[in-house]
């Protein structure tokens, strides 16, 4: 019975009009591209969650940013690890600049802003260095988060377009097929069910094909969008925690402003 039904569908497609066949070809291409994108995004999002959990556990258990950076290099799929690497590289760049500017004084979290003996302007310089570091880190982390979001969302727009447009493309094919069927009925001068049914059934295939292309695309779009939103939230939380940790360490190792001359 299933084989007969499948053969009937094939025969209806073969006997459909040229416009309906064109619509079915367009829907077939939409469907093939959508399934390709679904497969690619699935592979892209399969590892990030597990790798992000691994990285966060390692980072917060040890809190050694150099060790965390070395470990993060092996985590190629985690957006949180990529975000951390961007922040770490910006921190290292800033530290090298500050070290060079200070004429060889120790830089980084422990050395930046250290007050020189007899230099009352050192606390002010430390505050400026602290603010400059936090601003640079914030910009670097924000840029990295945006880049990771674009990378993960690649292809989602096509899935949304498929889900929104293919039902209407299929409906257009159906309307056109029904118009052709009624035109044929008018030319033959007969309107019994045996004449009307085959043409209408052939036309309705376009609507079914449109829905078959749209439903998987909509389901996949919603699922992937939820996964990406979860990863985005993890990146935002990590960015806030990372900035707070750097700020606390920098402040702890910087001199307090002196009130007396």
PDB file of C-alpha atoms in Angstrom:
ATOM      1  CA  UNK A   1       0.000   0.000   0.000  1.00  0.00           C
ATOM      2  CA  UNK A   2       2.837   2.415   0.878  1.00  0.00           C
ATOM      3  CA  UNK A   3       4.565   1.563  -2.374  1.00  0.00           C
ATOM      4  CA  UNK A   4       1.407   2.258  -4.335  1.00  0.00           C
ATOM      5  CA  UNK A   5       0.983   5.584  -2.536  1.00  0.00           C
ATOM      6  CA  UNK A   6       4.568   6.515  -3.316  1.00  0.00           C
ATOM      7  CA  UNK A   7       4.108   5.575  -6.956  1.00  0.00           C
ATOM      8  CA  UNK A   8       0.944   7.671  -7.092  1.00  0.00           C
ATOM      9  CA  UNK A   9       2.859  10.711  -5.806  1.00  0.00           C
ATOM     10  CA  UNK A  10       5.603  10.185  -8.389  1.00  0.00           C
ATOM     11  CA  UNK A  11       3.004   9.897 -11.141  1.00  0.00           C
ATOM     12  CA  UNK A  12       1.259  13.057  -9.959  1.00  0.00           C
ATOM     13  CA  UNK A  13       4.558  14.958 -10.000  1.00  0.00           C
ATOM     14  CA  UNK A  14       5.317  13.672 -13.493  1.00  0.00           C
ATOM     15  CA  UNK A  15       1.922  14.700 -14.798  1.00  0.00           C
ATOM     16  CA  UNK A  16       1.885  18.072 -13.026  1.00  0.00           C
ATOM     17  CA  UNK A  17       2.029  21.254 -15.064  1.00  0.00           C
ATOM     18  CA  UNK A  18       5.295  23.100 -15.823  1.00  0.00           C
ATOM     19  CA  UNK A  19       4.699  25.812 -13.207  1.00  0.00           C
ATOM     20  CA  UNK A  20       3.975  23.261 -10.476  1.00  0.00           C
ATOM     21  CA  UNK A  21       7.121  21.351 -11.434  1.00  0.00           C
ATOM     22  CA  UNK A  22       9.151  24.567 -11.225  1.00  0.00           C
ATOM     23  CA  UNK A  23       7.716  25.279  -7.783  1.00  0.00           C
ATOM     24  CA  UNK A  24       8.525  21.737  -6.659  1.00  0.00           C
ATOM     25  CA  UNK A  25      12.095  22.132  -7.925  1.00  0.00           C
ATOM     26  CA  UNK A  26      12.503  25.376  -5.969  1.00  0.00           C
ATOM     27  CA  UNK A  27      11.125  23.750  -2.831  1.00  0.00           C
ATOM     28  CA  UNK A  28      13.413  20.766  -3.319  1.00  0.00           C
ATOM     29  CA  UNK A  29      16.450  23.073  -3.470  1.00  0.00           C
ATOM     30  CA  UNK A  30      15.283  24.931  -0.356  1.00  0.00           C
ATOM     31  CA  UNK A  31      14.890  21.627   1.455  1.00  0.00           C
ATOM     32  CA  UNK A  32      18.315  20.279   0.434  1.00  0.00           C
ATOM     33  CA  UNK A  33      20.085  23.493   1.472  1.00  0.00           C
ATOM     34  CA  UNK A  34      18.138  23.618   4.757  1.00  0.00           C
ATOM     35  CA  UNK A  35      19.067  20.057   5.697  1.00  0.00           C
ATOM     36  CA  UNK A  36      22.704  20.767   4.824  1.00  0.00           C
ATOM     37  CA  UNK A  37      22.693  23.830   7.094  1.00  0.00           C
ATOM     38  CA  UNK A  38      20.939  21.897   9.861  1.00  0.00           C
ATOM     39  CA  UNK A  39      23.598  19.201   9.722  1.00  0.00           C
ATOM     40  CA  UNK A  40      26.450  21.729   9.712  1.00  0.00           C
ATOM     41  CA  UNK A  41      25.057  23.768  12.633  1.00  0.00           C
ATOM     42  CA  UNK A  42      24.421  20.582  14.591  1.00  0.00           C
ATOM     43  CA  UNK A  43      28.075  19.613  14.197  1.00  0.00           C
ATOM     44  CA  UNK A  44      29.139  23.157  15.086  1.00  0.00           C
ATOM     45  CA  UNK A  45      27.095  23.248  18.307  1.00  0.00           C
ATOM     46  CA  UNK A  46      27.629  19.661  19.397  1.00  0.00           C
ATOM     47  CA  UNK A  47      30.965  20.220  21.181  1.00  0.00           C
ATOM     48  CA  UNK A  48      30.849  23.838  22.459  1.00  0.00           C
ATOM     49  CA  UNK A  49      28.646  23.102  25.479  1.00  0.00           C
ATOM     50  CA  UNK A  50      30.816  20.261  26.796  1.00  0.00           C
ATOM     51  CA  UNK A  51      34.050  22.146  26.122  1.00  0.00           C
ATOM     52  CA  UNK A  52      32.719  25.277  27.831  1.00  0.00           C
ATOM     53  CA  UNK A  53      31.855  23.270  30.946  1.00  0.00           C
ATOM     54  CA  UNK A  54      35.357  21.753  30.938  1.00  0.00           C
ATOM     55  CA  UNK A  55      37.015  25.144  30.551  1.00  0.00           C
ATOM     56  CA  UNK A  56      34.958  26.863  33.259  1.00  0.00           C
ATOM     57  CA  UNK A  57      35.679  24.077  35.737  1.00  0.00           C
ATOM     58  CA  UNK A  58      39.403  24.323  34.996  1.00  0.00           C
ATOM     59  CA  UNK A  59      39.401  28.121  35.125  1.00  0.00           C
ATOM     60  CA  UNK A  60      37.551  28.556  38.412  1.00  0.00           C
ATOM     61  CA  UNK A  61      39.249  25.637  40.178  1.00  0.00           C
ATOM     62  CA  UNK A  62      42.767  26.913  39.480  1.00  0.00           C
ATOM     63  CA  UNK A  63      42.346  30.617  38.624  1.00  0.00           C
ATOM     64  CA  UNK A  64      45.826  30.620  37.059  1.00  0.00           C
ATOM     65  CA  UNK A  65      45.185  32.530  33.847  1.00  0.00           C
ATOM     66  CA  UNK A  66      48.409  31.378  32.191  1.00  0.00           C
ATOM     67  CA  UNK A  67      47.570  27.758  32.822  1.00  0.00           C
ATOM     68  CA  UNK A  68      43.983  28.355  31.740  1.00  0.00           C
ATOM     69  CA  UNK A  69      45.221  29.941  28.514  1.00  0.00           C
ATOM     70  CA  UNK A  70      47.416  26.949  27.701  1.00  0.00           C
ATOM     71  CA  UNK A  71      44.534  24.585  28.403  1.00  0.00           C
ATOM     72  CA  UNK A  72      42.080  26.675  26.380  1.00  0.00           C
ATOM     73  CA  UNK A  73      44.184  26.306  23.225  1.00  0.00           C
ATOM     74  CA  UNK A  74      43.025  22.693  22.983  1.00  0.00           C
ATOM     75  CA  UNK A  75      39.363  23.695  23.263  1.00  0.00           C
ATOM     76  CA  UNK A  76      38.729  24.786  19.692  1.00  0.00           C
ATOM     77  CA  UNK A  77      34.916  24.787  19.803  1.00  0.00           C
ATOM     78  CA  UNK A  78      34.137  26.491  23.113  1.00  0.00           C
ATOM     79  CA  UNK A  79      33.015  30.112  22.628  1.00  0.00           C
ATOM     80  CA  UNK A  80      33.812  30.836  26.287  1.00  0.00           C
ATOM     81  CA  UNK A  81      37.382  29.597  25.820  1.00  0.00           C
ATOM     82  CA  UNK A  82      37.715  31.720  22.668  1.00  0.00           C
ATOM     83  CA  UNK A  83      36.402  34.687  24.628  1.00  0.00           C
ATOM     84  CA  UNK A  84      38.940  34.108  27.385  1.00  0.00           C
ATOM     85  CA  UNK A  85      41.799  33.867  24.875  1.00  0.00           C
ATOM     86  CA  UNK A  86      40.799  37.219  23.390  1.00  0.00           C
ATOM     87  CA  UNK A  87      40.755  38.816  26.849  1.00  0.00           C
ATOM     88  CA  UNK A  88      44.041  37.212  27.851  1.00  0.00           C
ATOM     89  CA  UNK A  89      45.793  38.388  24.688  1.00  0.00           C
ATOM     90  CA  UNK A  90      44.518  41.931  25.241  1.00  0.00           C
ATOM     91  CA  UNK A  91      45.692  41.799  28.860  1.00  0.00           C
ATOM     92  CA  UNK A  92      49.132  40.601  27.770  1.00  0.00           C
ATOM     93  CA  UNK A  93      49.357  43.336  25.135  1.00  0.00           C
ATOM     94  CA  UNK A  94      48.441  45.983  27.709  1.00  0.00           C
ATOM     95  CA  UNK A  95      50.930  44.573  30.204  1.00  0.00           C
ATOM     96  CA  UNK A  96      53.770  44.687  27.687  1.00  0.00           C
ATOM     97  CA  UNK A  97      52.957  48.286  26.817  1.00  0.00           C
ATOM     98  CA  UNK A  98      52.864  49.276  30.489  1.00  0.00           C
ATOM     99  CA  UNK A  99      56.089  47.413  31.216  1.00  0.00           C
ATOM    100  CA  UNK A 100      57.841  49.131  28.353  1.00  0.00           C
ATOM    101  CA  UNK A 101      56.459  52.524  29.421  1.00  0.00           C
ATOM    102  CA  UNK A 102      57.547  52.016  33.014  1.00  0.00           C
ATOM    103  CA  UNK A 103      61.123  51.373  31.896  1.00  0.00           C
ATOM    104  CA  UNK A 104      61.310  47.743  32.894  1.00  0.00           C
ATOM    105  CA  UNK A 105      59.166  47.766  36.025  1.00  0.00           C
ATOM    106  CA  UNK A 106      57.086  44.638  36.563  1.00  0.00           C
ATOM    107  CA  UNK A 107      53.802  44.837  34.621  1.00  0.00           C
ATOM    108  CA  UNK A 108      50.559  42.952  34.667  1.00  0.00           C
ATOM    109  CA  UNK A 109      48.137  42.451  37.448  1.00  0.00           C
ATOM    110  CA  UNK A 110      50.751  42.472  40.203  1.00  0.00           C
ATOM    111  CA  UNK A 111      53.018  45.220  38.930  1.00  0.00           C
ATOM    112  CA  UNK A 112      50.890  47.813  37.163  1.00  0.00           C
ATOM    113  CA  UNK A 113      50.218  50.918  39.203  1.00  0.00           C
ATOM    114  CA  UNK A 114      52.832  50.144  41.922  1.00  0.00           C
ATOM    115  CA  UNK A 115      53.828  53.377  43.628  1.00  0.00           C
ATOM    116  CA  UNK A 116      57.432  54.451  43.333  1.00  0.00           C
ATOM    117  CA  UNK A 117      59.096  55.734  46.477  1.00  0.00           C
ATOM    118  CA  UNK A 118      58.748  59.465  46.740  1.00  0.00           C
ATOM    119  CA  UNK A 119      56.404  59.770  43.765  1.00  0.00           C
ATOM    120  CA  UNK A 120      53.046  61.229  44.903  1.00  0.00           C
ATOM    121  CA  UNK A 121      51.587  60.957  41.394  1.00  0.00           C
ATOM    122  CA  UNK A 122      51.920  57.148  41.330  1.00  0.00           C
ATOM    123  CA  UNK A 123      48.401  56.483  42.757  1.00  0.00           C
ATOM    124  CA  UNK A 124      46.872  58.679  40.059  1.00  0.00           C
ATOM    125  CA  UNK A 125      48.834  56.850  37.364  1.00  0.00           C
ATOM    126  CA  UNK A 126      47.734  53.544  38.875  1.00  0.00           C
ATOM    127  CA  UNK A 127      44.092  54.575  38.700  1.00  0.00           C
ATOM    128  CA  UNK A 128      44.461  55.595  35.082  1.00  0.00           C
ATOM    129  CA  UNK A 129      46.209  52.326  34.239  1.00  0.00           C
ATOM    130  CA  UNK A 130      43.461  50.381  35.971  1.00  0.00           C
ATOM    131  CA  UNK A 131      40.726  52.198  34.060  1.00  0.00           C
ATOM    132  CA  UNK A 132      42.569  51.834  30.750  1.00  0.00           C
ATOM    133  CA  UNK A 133      43.048  48.108  31.316  1.00  0.00           C
ATOM    134  CA  UNK A 134      39.379  47.548  32.192  1.00  0.00           C
ATOM    135  CA  UNK A 135      38.198  49.581  29.191  1.00  0.00           C
ATOM    136  CA  UNK A 136      40.469  47.679  26.805  1.00  0.00           C
ATOM    137  CA  UNK A 137      39.421  44.328  28.233  1.00  0.00           C
ATOM    138  CA  UNK A 138      35.738  45.272  27.990  1.00  0.00           C
ATOM    139  CA  UNK A 139      36.098  46.233  24.329  1.00  0.00           C
ATOM    140  CA  UNK A 140      38.092  43.105  23.534  1.00  0.00           C
ATOM    141  CA  UNK A 141      35.608  40.795  25.236  1.00  0.00           C
ATOM    142  CA  UNK A 142      32.628  42.512  23.609  1.00  0.00           C
ATOM    143  CA  UNK A 143      34.186  42.203  20.155  1.00  0.00           C
ATOM    144  CA  UNK A 144      35.047  38.544  20.725  1.00  0.00           C
ATOM    145  CA  UNK A 145      31.493  37.822  21.943  1.00  0.00           C
ATOM    146  CA  UNK A 146      30.016  39.454  18.837  1.00  0.00           C
ATOM    147  CA  UNK A 147      32.364  37.466  16.581  1.00  0.00           C
ATOM    148  CA  UNK A 148      31.437  34.208  18.297  1.00  0.00           C
ATOM    149  CA  UNK A 149      27.746  35.031  17.998  1.00  0.00           C
ATOM    150  CA  UNK A 150      28.079  35.631  14.256  1.00  0.00           C
ATOM    151  CA  UNK A 151      30.034  32.406  13.860  1.00  0.00           C
ATOM    152  CA  UNK A 152      27.388  30.341  15.649  1.00  0.00           C
ATOM    153  CA  UNK A 153      24.450  32.012  13.917  1.00  0.00           C
ATOM    154  CA  UNK A 154      25.801  31.424  10.428  1.00  0.00           C
ATOM    155  CA  UNK A 155      23.038  29.796   8.381  1.00  0.00           C
ATOM    156  CA  UNK A 156      20.198  30.494  10.812  1.00  0.00           C
ATOM    157  CA  UNK A 157      18.827  33.277   8.609  1.00  0.00           C
ATOM    158  CA  UNK A 158      18.371  30.846   5.733  1.00  0.00           C
ATOM    159  CA  UNK A 159      16.460  28.453   8.006  1.00  0.00           C
ATOM    160  CA  UNK A 160      14.192  31.309   9.082  1.00  0.00           C
ATOM    161  CA  UNK A 161      13.672  32.314   5.438  1.00  0.00           C
ATOM    162  CA  UNK A 162      12.851  28.726   4.504  1.00  0.00           C
ATOM    163  CA  UNK A 163      10.337  28.390   7.306  1.00  0.00           C
ATOM    164  CA  UNK A 164       8.634  31.669   6.396  1.00  0.00           C
ATOM    165  CA  UNK A 165       8.567  31.477   2.596  1.00  0.00           C
ATOM    166  CA  UNK A 166       8.308  27.853   1.461  1.00  0.00           C
ATOM    167  CA  UNK A 167       4.659  27.412   2.592  1.00  0.00           C
ATOM    168  CA  UNK A 168       3.712  30.412   0.448  1.00  0.00           C
ATOM    169  CA  UNK A 169       5.757  29.149  -2.484  1.00  0.00           C
ATOM    170  CA  UNK A 170       3.953  25.816  -2.192  1.00  0.00           C
ATOM    171  CA  UNK A 171       0.618  27.599  -1.920  1.00  0.00           C
ATOM    172  CA  UNK A 172       1.414  29.545  -5.070  1.00  0.00           C
ATOM    173  CA  UNK A 173       2.085  26.275  -6.894  1.00  0.00           C
ATOM    174  CA  UNK A 174      -1.199  24.863  -5.618  1.00  0.00           C
ATOM    175  CA  UNK A 175      -3.218  27.911  -6.672  1.00  0.00           C
ATOM    176  CA  UNK A 176      -1.600  27.852 -10.087  1.00  0.00           C
ATOM    177  CA  UNK A 177      -2.293  24.125 -10.468  1.00  0.00           C
ATOM    178  CA  UNK A 178      -5.929  24.546  -9.472  1.00  0.00           C
ATOM    179  CA  UNK A 179      -6.292  27.402 -11.960  1.00  0.00           C
ATOM    180  CA  UNK A 180      -4.938  25.141 -14.694  1.00  0.00           C
ATOM    181  CA  UNK A 181      -7.268  22.345 -13.600  1.00  0.00           C
ATOM    182  CA  UNK A 182     -10.367  24.562 -13.823  1.00  0.00           C
ATOM    183  CA  UNK A 183      -9.153  25.904 -17.126  1.00  0.00           C
ATOM    184  CA  UNK A 184      -8.939  22.321 -18.411  1.00  0.00           C
ATOM    185  CA  UNK A 185     -12.397  21.595 -17.061  1.00  0.00           C
ATOM    186  CA  UNK A 186     -13.752  24.613 -18.924  1.00  0.00           C
ATOM    187  CA  UNK A 187     -12.147  23.509 -22.157  1.00  0.00           C
ATOM    188  CA  UNK A 188     -13.464  19.945 -21.830  1.00  0.00           C
ATOM    189  CA  UNK A 189     -16.876  21.078 -20.687  1.00  0.00           C
ATOM    190  CA  UNK A 190     -17.038  18.389 -18.001  1.00  0.00           C
ATOM    191  CA  UNK A 191     -17.038  18.955 -14.241  1.00  0.00           C
ATOM    192  CA  UNK A 192     -17.433  15.485 -12.712  1.00  0.00           C
ATOM    193  CA  UNK A 193     -15.209  14.296  -9.881  1.00  0.00           C
ATOM    194  CA  UNK A 194     -13.130  12.019 -12.088  1.00  0.00           C
ATOM    195  CA  UNK A 195     -12.057  15.031 -14.131  1.00  0.00           C
ATOM    196  CA  UNK A 196     -11.551  17.502 -11.262  1.00  0.00           C
ATOM    197  CA  UNK A 197      -9.827  15.304  -8.664  1.00  0.00           C
ATOM    198  CA  UNK A 198      -6.560  14.396 -10.492  1.00  0.00           C
ATOM    199  CA  UNK A 199      -5.691  17.996 -11.332  1.00  0.00           C
ATOM    200  CA  UNK A 200      -6.427  19.274  -7.835  1.00  0.00           C
ATOM    201  CA  UNK A 201      -4.485  16.441  -6.196  1.00  0.00           C
ATOM    202  CA  UNK A 202      -1.488  17.211  -8.410  1.00  0.00           C
ATOM    203  CA  UNK A 203      -1.716  20.875  -7.432  1.00  0.00           C
ATOM    204  CA  UNK A 204      -1.919  20.102  -3.707  1.00  0.00           C
ATOM    205  CA  UNK A 205       1.456  18.365  -3.866  1.00  0.00           C
ATOM    206  CA  UNK A 206       3.068  21.801  -3.988  1.00  0.00           C
ATOM    207  CA  UNK A 207       1.484  22.802  -0.673  1.00  0.00           C
ATOM    208  CA  UNK A 208       2.574  19.525   0.925  1.00  0.00           C
ATOM    209  CA  UNK A 209       6.113  20.029  -0.386  1.00  0.00           C
ATOM    210  CA  UNK A 210       6.179  23.572   0.985  1.00  0.00           C
ATOM    211  CA  UNK A 211       5.172  22.366   4.436  1.00  0.00           C
ATOM    212  CA  UNK A 212       7.669  19.496   4.267  1.00  0.00           C
ATOM    213  CA  UNK A 213      10.435  22.009   3.638  1.00  0.00           C
ATOM    214  CA  UNK A 214       9.233  24.542   6.213  1.00  0.00           C
ATOM    215  CA  UNK A 215       8.515  22.358   9.256  1.00  0.00           C
ATOM    216  CA  UNK A 216      12.062  20.940   9.755  1.00  0.00           C
ATOM    217  CA  UNK A 217      13.554  24.387   9.133  1.00  0.00           C
ATOM    218  CA  UNK A 218      11.334  26.038  11.771  1.00  0.00           C
ATOM    219  CA  UNK A 219      11.956  23.293  14.336  1.00  0.00           C
ATOM    220  CA  UNK A 220      15.724  23.409  13.751  1.00  0.00           C
ATOM    221  CA  UNK A 221      15.779  27.227  13.873  1.00  0.00           C
ATOM    222  CA  UNK A 222      14.018  27.324  17.240  1.00  0.00           C
ATOM    223  CA  UNK A 223      16.223  24.569  18.673  1.00  0.00           C
ATOM    224  CA  UNK A 224      19.496  26.078  17.482  1.00  0.00           C
ATOM    225  CA  UNK A 225      18.417  29.567  18.521  1.00  0.00           C
ATOM    226  CA  UNK A 226      17.795  28.309  22.058  1.00  0.00           C
ATOM    227  CA  UNK A 227      21.207  26.613  22.155  1.00  0.00           C
ATOM    228  CA  UNK A 228      22.958  29.732  20.880  1.00  0.00           C
ATOM    229  CA  UNK A 229      21.110  31.918  23.404  1.00  0.00           C
ATOM    230  CA  UNK A 230      22.358  29.635  26.171  1.00  0.00           C
ATOM    231  CA  UNK A 231      25.947  29.930  24.919  1.00  0.00           C
ATOM    232  CA  UNK A 232      25.580  33.707  24.646  1.00  0.00           C
ATOM    233  CA  UNK A 233      24.421  33.853  28.273  1.00  0.00           C
ATOM    234  CA  UNK A 234      27.464  31.823  29.331  1.00  0.00           C
ATOM    235  CA  UNK A 235      29.754  34.249  27.485  1.00  0.00           C
ATOM    236  CA  UNK A 236      28.115  37.277  29.119  1.00  0.00           C
ATOM    237  CA  UNK A 237      28.389  35.756  32.598  1.00  0.00           C
ATOM    238  CA  UNK A 238      32.013  34.788  32.027  1.00  0.00           C
ATOM    239  CA  UNK A 239      32.884  38.259  30.692  1.00  0.00           C
ATOM    240  CA  UNK A 240      31.426  39.893  33.799  1.00  0.00           C
ATOM    241  CA  UNK A 241      33.186  37.466  36.148  1.00  0.00           C
ATOM    242  CA  UNK A 242      36.501  37.771  34.300  1.00  0.00           C
ATOM    243  CA  UNK A 243      36.417  41.570  34.396  1.00  0.00           C
ATOM    244  CA  UNK A 244      35.543  41.512  38.102  1.00  0.00           C
ATOM    245  CA  UNK A 245      38.398  39.118  38.853  1.00  0.00           C
ATOM    246  CA  UNK A 246      40.923  41.219  36.932  1.00  0.00           C
ATOM    247  CA  UNK A 247      39.615  44.403  38.556  1.00  0.00           C
ATOM    248  CA  UNK A 248      39.899  42.968  42.078  1.00  0.00           C
ATOM    249  CA  UNK A 249      43.444  41.710  41.528  1.00  0.00           C
ATOM    250  CA  UNK A 250      44.540  44.982  39.938  1.00  0.00           C
ATOM    251  CA  UNK A 251      42.991  47.051  42.730  1.00  0.00           C
ATOM    252  CA  UNK A 252      44.493  44.834  45.414  1.00  0.00           C
ATOM    253  CA  UNK A 253      47.969  45.225  43.953  1.00  0.00           C
ATOM    254  CA  UNK A 254      47.647  48.970  43.267  1.00  0.00           C
ATOM    255  CA  UNK A 255      48.511  51.682  45.812  1.00  0.00           C
ATOM    256  CA  UNK A 256      45.786  53.501  47.685  1.00  0.00           C
ATOM    257  CA  UNK A 257      45.573  57.261  47.121  1.00  0.00           C
ATOM    258  CA  UNK A 258      47.349  59.152  49.917  1.00  0.00           C
ATOM    259  CA  UNK A 259      45.567  61.991  51.604  1.00  0.00           C
ATOM    260  CA  UNK A 260      48.618  63.657  53.033  1.00  0.00           C
ATOM    261  CA  UNK A 261      51.461  65.483  51.248  1.00  0.00           C
TER     262      UNK A 261
END
